[in-house]
Amino acid sequence: MNTEFHSSSPLDSNLHMRDFVSETSSDIGSSNPDLVSSSDLYTRRFRGPAGDWLLERQSAILRDLIRPWPSASVLDIGGGHAQVARPLLADGHRLRVRASSPDALGQIRHLDSDLLSTETGPLTALPHADRSFDVVTSIRMLAHIGHWERLVAEMCRVARHAVIFEFPTQRAGNLFGDRLFALKKRVEGDTRRYRLFRHEEVRAHLAAQGFVPGQAVGQFVLPMVVHRVLKRPGLSSFLERGLSAPGGAAIATPVILCARRVAEDPEDAALT
């Protein structure tokens, strides 16, 4: 694994200090929004059959969305949890993981691959030239970023072809977020409050960056904590299939969305 640590960025330092001022709650807008999700404690949420089942669903969607770009150069922002790294490295993509600090590289330290490199620095101010990577990804991050628009804008700026990221919506189990928070806290231990999104606001912001929102795939109709409590992947699969059949798939959350850059030259048009 190749490692480089970046402590600076091309953007003004005062600008990205304001990125970390929460406008909603103390759990949103941290200077290390990816630290919790890269920890060993967080990783325990996905251990066992139920955890494997949850990650398999996420990985399957990610692999499907990135399929048009085989052997791509990928920048994964806030990916110290390694939930993007493991499937993409297995599929032969060249991956660079950016974390907010060395500690936030977390689970990435357990991986050894010639296709993997790392860097650290602010997540919303990237030290890369425009269109430096084929695809830019971010999973389990957007809901914890103080100024999410800046993260998406930077992802779009350095992506040559597409961005793929996850966000929770104001649908399905999230409608009962306050009531479920206590249960999540008991089951998961390190649960944080998070921002919910409307599809319209995300799509509008992508369009402003010159990206066309494409497929958006919801992962679960039931809250993920319910599946962790059940600890029965077979039952969880049955319940999700049943709830999705009458239109429930449209409200499943969190959503993983792929947006493509509007083609500006013949080469981009051929590849996107």
Tab-separated table of C-alpha atoms in Angstrom:
chain	number	residue	atom	x	y	z
A	1	MET	CA	0.000	0.000	0.000
A	2	ASN	CA	1.377	3.394	-0.956
A	3	THR	CA	0.794	6.182	1.550
A	4	GLU	CA	1.063	9.950	1.156
A	5	PHE	CA	-0.092	12.456	3.735
A	6	HIS	CA	-1.385	15.839	2.571
A	7	SER	CA	-1.930	18.587	5.097
A	8	SER	CA	-2.678	21.405	2.697
A	9	SER	CA	-5.071	22.147	-0.142
A	10	PRO	CA	-5.437	24.730	-2.908
A	11	LEU	CA	-8.358	26.363	-1.125
A	12	ASP	CA	-8.098	29.107	1.480
A	13	SER	CA	-7.707	27.663	4.989
A	14	ASN	CA	-10.386	29.944	6.439
A	15	LEU	CA	-12.825	28.590	3.895
A	16	HIS	CA	-12.495	24.964	4.899
A	17	MET	CA	-12.434	25.728	8.602
A	18	ARG	CA	-16.010	26.944	8.158
A	19	ASP	CA	-16.848	23.593	6.574
A	20	PHE	CA	-16.734	22.090	10.027
A	21	VAL	CA	-19.255	24.419	11.693
A	22	SER	CA	-22.452	22.472	12.253
A	23	GLU	CA	-25.714	24.147	11.450
A	24	THR	CA	-27.868	21.271	12.657
A	25	SER	CA	-26.380	19.278	15.547
A	26	SER	CA	-23.122	18.426	17.281
A	27	ASP	CA	-22.890	15.175	15.295
A	28	ILE	CA	-22.843	16.980	11.933
A	29	GLY	CA	-19.912	19.116	10.890
A	30	SER	CA	-17.092	17.552	12.915
A	31	SER	CA	-13.522	18.277	11.840
A	32	ASN	CA	-13.094	14.484	11.571
A	33	PRO	CA	-16.457	13.314	10.190
A	34	ASP	CA	-14.939	10.021	9.018
A	35	LEU	CA	-13.230	9.078	12.283
A	36	VAL	CA	-16.156	7.208	13.873
A	37	SER	CA	-16.935	5.191	10.743
A	38	SER	CA	-13.290	4.085	10.438
A	39	SER	CA	-13.114	2.774	14.009
A	40	ASP	CA	-13.077	-0.807	15.264
A	41	LEU	CA	-16.277	-0.116	17.224
A	42	TYR	CA	-18.103	0.965	14.081
A	43	THR	CA	-16.826	-2.079	12.222
A	44	ARG	CA	-18.538	-4.308	14.794
A	45	ARG	CA	-21.905	-3.136	13.471
A	46	PHE	CA	-21.190	-5.186	10.356
A	47	ARG	CA	-19.867	-8.357	11.926
A	48	GLY	CA	-21.781	-11.595	11.795
A	49	PRO	CA	-24.328	-12.824	9.230
A	50	ALA	CA	-26.580	-9.745	9.481
A	51	GLY	CA	-23.655	-7.365	9.023
A	52	ASP	CA	-22.346	-9.369	6.076
A	53	TRP	CA	-25.789	-9.213	4.488
A	54	LEU	CA	-25.995	-5.430	4.894
A	55	LEU	CA	-22.572	-4.920	3.333
A	56	GLU	CA	-23.271	-7.349	0.509
A	57	ARG	CA	-26.259	-5.249	-0.526
A	58	GLN	CA	-24.184	-2.064	-0.467
A	59	SER	CA	-21.271	-3.636	-2.359
A	60	ALA	CA	-23.526	-5.120	-5.015
A	61	ILE	CA	-25.027	-1.698	-5.758
A	62	LEU	CA	-21.612	-0.019	-5.812
A	63	ARG	CA	-20.183	-2.627	-8.174
A	64	ASP	CA	-23.150	-2.297	-10.504
A	65	LEU	CA	-22.923	1.490	-10.641
A	66	ILE	CA	-19.165	1.564	-11.346
A	67	ARG	CA	-19.292	-1.230	-13.932
A	68	PRO	CA	-19.096	1.143	-16.965
A	69	TRP	CA	-15.543	2.077	-15.893
A	70	PRO	CA	-13.465	-1.110	-15.493
A	71	SER	CA	-10.007	-0.761	-13.930
A	72	ALA	CA	-10.862	2.838	-13.073
A	73	SER	CA	-8.793	5.267	-11.058
A	74	VAL	CA	-10.978	5.987	-8.038
A	75	LEU	CA	-10.758	8.522	-5.226
A	76	ASP	CA	-12.756	7.419	-2.183
A	77	ILE	CA	-13.432	10.262	0.238
A	78	GLY	CA	-13.820	9.392	3.917
A	79	GLY	CA	-13.304	5.717	3.149
A	80	GLY	CA	-11.327	4.670	6.200
A	81	HIS	CA	-14.082	2.133	6.908
A	82	ALA	CA	-12.826	0.146	3.871
A	83	GLN	CA	-16.387	-0.618	2.768
A	84	VAL	CA	-15.581	0.791	-0.680
A	85	ALA	CA	-11.968	-0.337	-0.759
A	86	ARG	CA	-12.560	-4.052	-0.311
A	87	PRO	CA	-14.955	-4.639	-3.247
A	88	LEU	CA	-13.277	-2.166	-5.612
A	89	LEU	CA	-9.768	-3.497	-5.011
A	90	ALA	CA	-11.079	-7.023	-5.513
A	91	ASP	CA	-12.449	-5.898	-8.880
A	92	GLY	CA	-9.137	-4.415	-10.014
A	93	HIS	CA	-9.784	-0.688	-9.607
A	94	ARG	CA	-6.911	1.634	-8.663
A	95	LEU	CA	-8.035	3.209	-5.407
A	96	ARG	CA	-6.872	6.233	-3.456
A	97	VAL	CA	-8.515	6.732	-0.061
A	98	ARG	CA	-8.657	10.222	1.454
A	99	ALA	CA	-9.211	10.542	5.188
A	100	SER	CA	-9.445	13.629	7.365
A	101	SER	CA	-6.542	12.465	9.560
A	102	PRO	CA	-4.136	9.508	9.915
A	103	ASP	CA	-6.373	8.057	12.646
A	104	ALA	CA	-9.359	8.160	10.272
A	105	LEU	CA	-7.625	5.740	7.899
A	106	GLY	CA	-8.803	3.103	10.385
A	107	GLN	CA	-9.635	-0.135	8.610
A	108	ILE	CA	-7.617	0.746	5.512
A	109	ARG	CA	-4.480	-0.031	7.497
A	110	HIS	CA	-5.493	-3.692	7.468
A	111	LEU	CA	-5.432	-3.849	3.654
A	112	ASP	CA	-2.365	-4.568	1.548
A	113	SER	CA	-2.633	-3.987	-2.181
A	114	ASP	CA	-0.454	-2.453	-4.890
A	115	LEU	CA	-3.660	-0.847	-6.185
A	116	LEU	CA	-4.230	1.070	-2.926
A	117	SER	CA	-2.818	4.411	-1.802
A	118	THR	CA	-3.884	6.884	0.876
A	119	GLU	CA	-3.782	10.568	1.731
A	120	THR	CA	-5.054	12.795	4.517
A	121	GLY	CA	-6.476	16.299	4.681
A	122	PRO	CA	-9.804	18.186	4.640
A	123	LEU	CA	-12.517	16.206	2.899
A	124	THR	CA	-14.148	19.261	1.333
A	125	ALA	CA	-10.941	20.810	-0.087
A	126	LEU	CA	-9.048	18.413	-2.345
A	127	PRO	CA	-5.435	18.984	-3.466
A	128	HIS	CA	-6.025	17.473	-6.904
A	129	ALA	CA	-6.366	19.021	-10.351
A	130	ASP	CA	-9.688	18.982	-12.162
A	131	ARG	CA	-10.659	15.563	-13.574
A	132	SER	CA	-7.793	13.737	-11.847
A	133	PHE	CA	-9.747	10.493	-11.258
A	134	ASP	CA	-12.118	8.486	-13.420
A	135	VAL	CA	-14.622	8.109	-10.584
A	136	VAL	CA	-14.945	9.694	-7.137
A	137	THR	CA	-16.869	7.889	-4.394
A	138	SER	CA	-18.046	8.626	-0.873
A	139	ILE	CA	-20.034	6.203	1.273
A	140	ARG	CA	-21.381	6.937	4.783
A	141	MET	CA	-20.052	10.499	4.688
A	142	LEU	CA	-22.480	13.006	3.203
A	143	ALA	CA	-24.895	12.870	6.148
A	144	HIS	CA	-22.149	13.939	8.571
A	145	ILE	CA	-20.552	16.776	6.588
A	146	GLY	CA	-21.322	20.296	7.805
A	147	HIS	CA	-21.491	21.789	4.305
A	148	TRP	CA	-22.322	18.821	2.129
A	149	GLU	CA	-22.568	20.966	-0.999
A	150	ARG	CA	-18.835	21.627	-0.850
A	151	LEU	CA	-18.038	17.945	-0.636
A	152	VAL	CA	-20.177	17.154	-3.682
A	153	ALA	CA	-18.741	20.104	-5.619
A	154	GLU	CA	-15.185	18.954	-4.939
A	155	MET	CA	-16.054	15.375	-5.877
A	156	CYS	CA	-17.454	16.593	-9.177
A	157	ARG	CA	-14.477	18.851	-9.843
A	158	VAL	CA	-11.871	16.082	-9.610
A	159	ALA	CA	-14.002	13.371	-11.305
A	160	ARG	CA	-13.423	12.804	-14.986
A	161	HIS	CA	-16.479	10.652	-15.616
A	162	ALA	CA	-18.695	10.097	-12.587
A	163	VAL	CA	-19.336	10.486	-8.876
A	164	ILE	CA	-20.974	7.812	-6.730
A	165	PHE	CA	-22.132	8.628	-3.216
A	166	GLU	CA	-24.609	7.631	-0.555
A	167	PHE	CA	-27.140	9.712	1.356
A	168	PRO	CA	-30.111	9.003	3.643
A	169	THR	CA	-33.494	10.359	2.574
A	170	GLN	CA	-36.566	11.617	4.408
A	171	ARG	CA	-38.395	8.391	3.673
A	172	ALA	CA	-39.029	4.862	4.957
A	173	GLY	CA	-37.629	4.194	8.438
A	174	ASN	CA	-36.092	7.667	8.662
A	175	LEU	CA	-39.587	9.064	9.129
A	176	PHE	CA	-39.331	7.637	12.650
A	177	GLY	CA	-35.745	8.726	13.201
A	178	ASP	CA	-36.234	10.358	16.591
A	179	ARG	CA	-38.136	7.373	17.955
A	180	LEU	CA	-35.569	4.910	16.627
A	181	PHE	CA	-32.516	6.854	17.746
A	182	ALA	CA	-32.619	5.455	21.296
A	183	LEU	CA	-32.823	1.904	19.920
A	184	LYS	CA	-29.940	2.568	17.542
A	185	LYS	CA	-27.889	3.957	20.404
A	186	ARG	CA	-28.472	0.826	22.489
A	187	VAL	CA	-27.690	-1.561	19.646
A	188	GLU	CA	-24.836	0.292	17.930
A	189	GLY	CA	-23.257	2.225	20.787
A	190	ASP	CA	-21.570	4.902	18.658
A	191	THR	CA	-24.642	6.111	16.764
A	192	ARG	CA	-24.542	9.737	15.633
A	193	ARG	CA	-27.326	11.968	14.474
A	194	TYR	CA	-27.213	12.652	10.758
A	195	ARG	CA	-28.635	14.870	8.073
A	196	LEU	CA	-31.506	13.713	5.859
A	197	PHE	CA	-31.763	14.752	2.214
A	198	ARG	CA	-34.382	15.331	-0.446
A	199	HIS	CA	-33.635	13.880	-3.878
A	200	GLU	CA	-34.475	17.220	-5.443
A	201	GLU	CA	-31.805	19.173	-3.562
A	202	VAL	CA	-29.108	16.626	-4.348
A	203	ARG	CA	-30.018	16.478	-8.038
A	204	ALA	CA	-30.143	20.263	-8.333
A	205	HIS	CA	-26.683	20.615	-6.825
A	206	LEU	CA	-25.254	17.966	-9.150
A	207	ALA	CA	-26.774	19.707	-12.154
A	208	ALA	CA	-25.107	22.953	-11.064
A	209	GLN	CA	-21.738	21.122	-11.231
A	210	GLY	CA	-22.394	19.909	-14.771
A	211	PHE	CA	-23.348	16.369	-13.785
A	212	VAL	CA	-26.419	14.422	-14.835
A	213	PRO	CA	-27.920	12.408	-11.957
A	214	GLY	CA	-28.492	8.856	-13.070
A	215	GLN	CA	-29.509	5.724	-11.261
A	216	ALA	CA	-30.278	6.130	-7.558
A	217	VAL	CA	-30.681	2.835	-5.719
A	218	GLY	CA	-32.271	2.642	-2.279
A	219	GLN	CA	-30.816	-0.038	-0.046
A	220	PHE	CA	-33.382	-0.875	2.644
A	221	VAL	CA	-37.046	-0.170	3.333
A	222	LEU	CA	-36.697	-1.124	6.989
A	223	PRO	CA	-34.155	0.726	9.146
A	224	MET	CA	-30.790	-1.019	9.178
A	225	VAL	CA	-30.927	-1.296	12.971
A	226	VAL	CA	-33.981	-3.564	12.621
A	227	HIS	CA	-31.953	-6.008	10.533
A	228	ARG	CA	-29.122	-5.883	13.068
A	229	VAL	CA	-31.563	-6.721	15.859
A	230	LEU	CA	-33.141	-9.563	13.860
A	231	LYS	CA	-29.758	-11.161	13.079
A	232	ARG	CA	-31.479	-13.311	10.468
A	233	PRO	CA	-30.410	-12.432	6.912
A	234	GLY	CA	-32.919	-14.837	5.406
A	235	LEU	CA	-35.795	-13.152	7.201
A	236	SER	CA	-34.402	-9.714	6.382
A	237	SER	CA	-34.230	-10.591	2.684
A	238	PHE	CA	-37.794	-11.891	2.771
A	239	LEU	CA	-39.067	-8.746	4.494
A	240	GLU	CA	-37.221	-6.403	2.152
A	241	ARG	CA	-38.486	-8.210	-0.952
A	242	GLY	CA	-42.028	-8.106	0.347
A	243	LEU	CA	-41.920	-4.450	1.292
A	244	SER	CA	-40.251	-3.461	-1.983
A	245	ALA	CA	-42.765	-5.235	-4.202
A	246	PRO	CA	-45.712	-2.796	-3.834
A	247	GLY	CA	-43.544	0.260	-4.549
A	248	GLY	CA	-41.457	0.245	-1.411
A	249	ALA	CA	-38.227	0.275	-3.416
A	250	ALA	CA	-38.914	3.914	-4.230
A	251	ILE	CA	-38.632	4.875	-0.563
A	252	ALA	CA	-35.720	2.616	0.395
A	253	THR	CA	-32.837	4.395	2.099
A	254	PRO	CA	-29.963	5.177	2.252
A	255	VAL	CA	-29.622	5.829	-1.454
A	256	ILE	CA	-26.510	5.249	-3.535
A	257	LEU	CA	-26.520	7.561	-6.540
A	258	CYS	CA	-24.323	7.717	-9.627
A	259	ALA	CA	-24.073	10.979	-11.568
A	260	ARG	CA	-22.123	11.391	-14.804
A	261	ARG	CA	-20.312	14.409	-16.138
A	262	VAL	CA	-22.000	16.062	-19.094
A	263	ALA	CA	-19.807	15.067	-22.075
A	264	GLU	CA	-17.728	17.972	-23.366
A	265	ASP	CA	-15.473	16.246	-25.893
A	266	PRO	CA	-15.620	13.141	-28.136
A	267	GLU	CA	-13.452	11.039	-25.798
A	268	ASP	CA	-15.657	11.763	-22.785
A	269	ALA	CA	-18.769	11.135	-24.851
A	270	ALA	CA	-17.478	7.716	-25.880
A	271	LEU	CA	-16.689	6.713	-22.299
A	272	THR	CA	-19.724	8.156	-20.528
